[in-house]
Amino acid sequence: MKSPAFIAFTPVPLRLRADGWSRELQLAFVHALAEGAKPGEAARALGKNRQNAYALRRRPGAESFAAAWDEAVAFARRRRIERASEERQERQRSGRDFSTYEKPNLPNLPRETVAFHSAALRRRPC
């Protein structure tokens, strides 16, 4: 898979420090966000804290980093939605959306389908 375009961002210019946000750490942080981690989780995984990540985002010259952050979060959200949609389609193909009694397994169905089946079940004679 080709790397997303937001990975090519300009890191925030900082003094070199042993405990600072190096170019590699900034890139790893954006990668973690793209994988679906929340900012606090991504920062902790790198040995940093959430407040430092947000402070880095607000620094002068961090516009490219902030844009990459936002795009990584949007990318992760799109992937999560696509994955959920694929899982739902697979459940529907395999027939796992219905219980062994041929009644719909309502928690696994989309909201519109739940409303339709609930109404249909209420209309059935006992």
XYZ file of C-alpha atoms in Angstrom:
126
model
C 0.000 0.000 0.000
C 1.291 3.459 -0.917
C 1.981 5.859 1.948
C -0.721 8.509 2.354
C 0.169 12.033 1.232
C -0.142 13.490 4.734
C 2.950 11.549 5.817
C 5.091 13.970 3.775
C 4.856 16.901 6.188
C 7.426 19.394 7.393
C 8.355 18.590 11.010
C 8.181 21.368 13.575
C 11.608 23.062 13.761
C 13.005 22.502 17.259
C 16.337 22.548 19.038
C 17.905 19.112 19.235
C 17.353 17.652 22.699
C 17.702 14.125 23.971
C 14.185 14.210 25.401
C 12.624 16.415 22.697
C 10.295 15.810 19.763
C 12.737 14.747 17.060
C 11.735 14.524 13.402
C 11.432 10.738 13.790
C 9.184 11.047 16.852
C 6.919 13.501 15.048
C 6.627 11.119 12.107
C 5.980 8.144 14.430
C 3.292 10.185 16.223
C 1.481 10.943 12.949
C 1.773 7.260 11.943
C 0.232 6.204 15.264
C -2.668 8.626 14.714
C -3.180 7.199 11.217
C -3.319 3.704 12.733
C -6.223 4.833 14.905
C -4.556 5.797 18.180
C -5.895 8.787 20.088
C -3.400 11.639 20.620
C -2.786 10.679 24.254
C -2.227 7.022 23.380
C 0.103 7.907 20.506
C 2.130 10.266 22.699
C 2.380 7.726 25.544
C 3.574 5.066 23.106
C 6.470 7.394 22.257
C 7.287 8.242 25.860
C 5.653 11.679 25.692
C 2.428 13.054 27.123
C -0.684 14.464 25.485
C -0.098 18.013 26.716
C 3.343 18.112 25.070
C 1.862 16.872 21.799
C -0.764 19.623 21.811
C 1.876 22.214 22.784
C 3.983 21.054 19.831
C 0.954 21.434 17.568
C 0.462 25.066 18.710
C 4.097 26.148 18.211
C 4.987 28.621 15.477
C 5.978 26.733 12.343
C 3.833 23.702 13.212
C 1.213 24.299 10.514
C 2.352 21.330 8.400
C 2.489 19.072 11.474
C -1.007 20.170 12.557
C -2.377 19.548 9.060
C -0.754 16.085 8.990
C -2.250 15.381 12.433
C -5.751 16.323 11.228
C -5.407 14.303 8.029
C -4.095 11.265 9.940
C -7.103 11.359 12.275
C -9.481 11.679 9.298
C -7.662 8.802 7.539
C -8.057 6.564 10.606
C -11.747 7.483 10.862
C -12.343 6.598 7.185
C -10.540 3.273 7.606
C -12.588 2.464 10.724
C -15.837 3.203 8.876
C -14.783 1.152 5.842
C -13.784 -1.769 8.065
C -17.113 -1.676 9.925
C -18.984 -1.577 6.631
C -17.038 -4.564 5.301
C -17.693 -6.511 8.505
C -21.412 -5.754 8.313
C -21.532 -6.859 4.672
C -19.696 -10.067 5.566
C -22.171 -10.772 8.396
C -25.055 -10.222 6.001
C -23.499 -12.515 3.354
C -22.794 -15.273 5.859
C -26.243 -15.035 7.435
C -24.907 -14.219 10.908
C -27.334 -11.314 11.218
C -30.094 -13.791 12.052
C -30.358 -16.010 15.092
C -30.975 -19.756 14.978
C -34.714 -19.064 15.367
C -34.787 -17.008 12.136
C -35.315 -13.824 14.122
C -32.966 -10.941 13.312
C -29.966 -10.503 15.556
C -30.863 -6.856 16.108
C -27.682 -5.521 17.761
C -25.609 -6.418 14.666
C -27.896 -4.774 12.126
C -27.954 -1.157 10.954
C -30.455 1.081 12.753
C -32.828 1.298 9.753
C -32.952 -2.486 9.468
C -33.573 -2.867 13.204
C -36.573 -0.529 12.977
C -37.950 -2.446 9.968
C -37.578 -5.874 11.601
C -38.917 -4.672 14.941
C -42.066 -3.415 13.255
C -42.396 -6.655 11.281
C -42.037 -8.776 14.426
C -44.748 -6.783 16.194
C -47.178 -7.411 13.314
C -46.716 -11.194 13.283
C -49.517 -13.274 14.805
C -48.448 -15.280 17.858
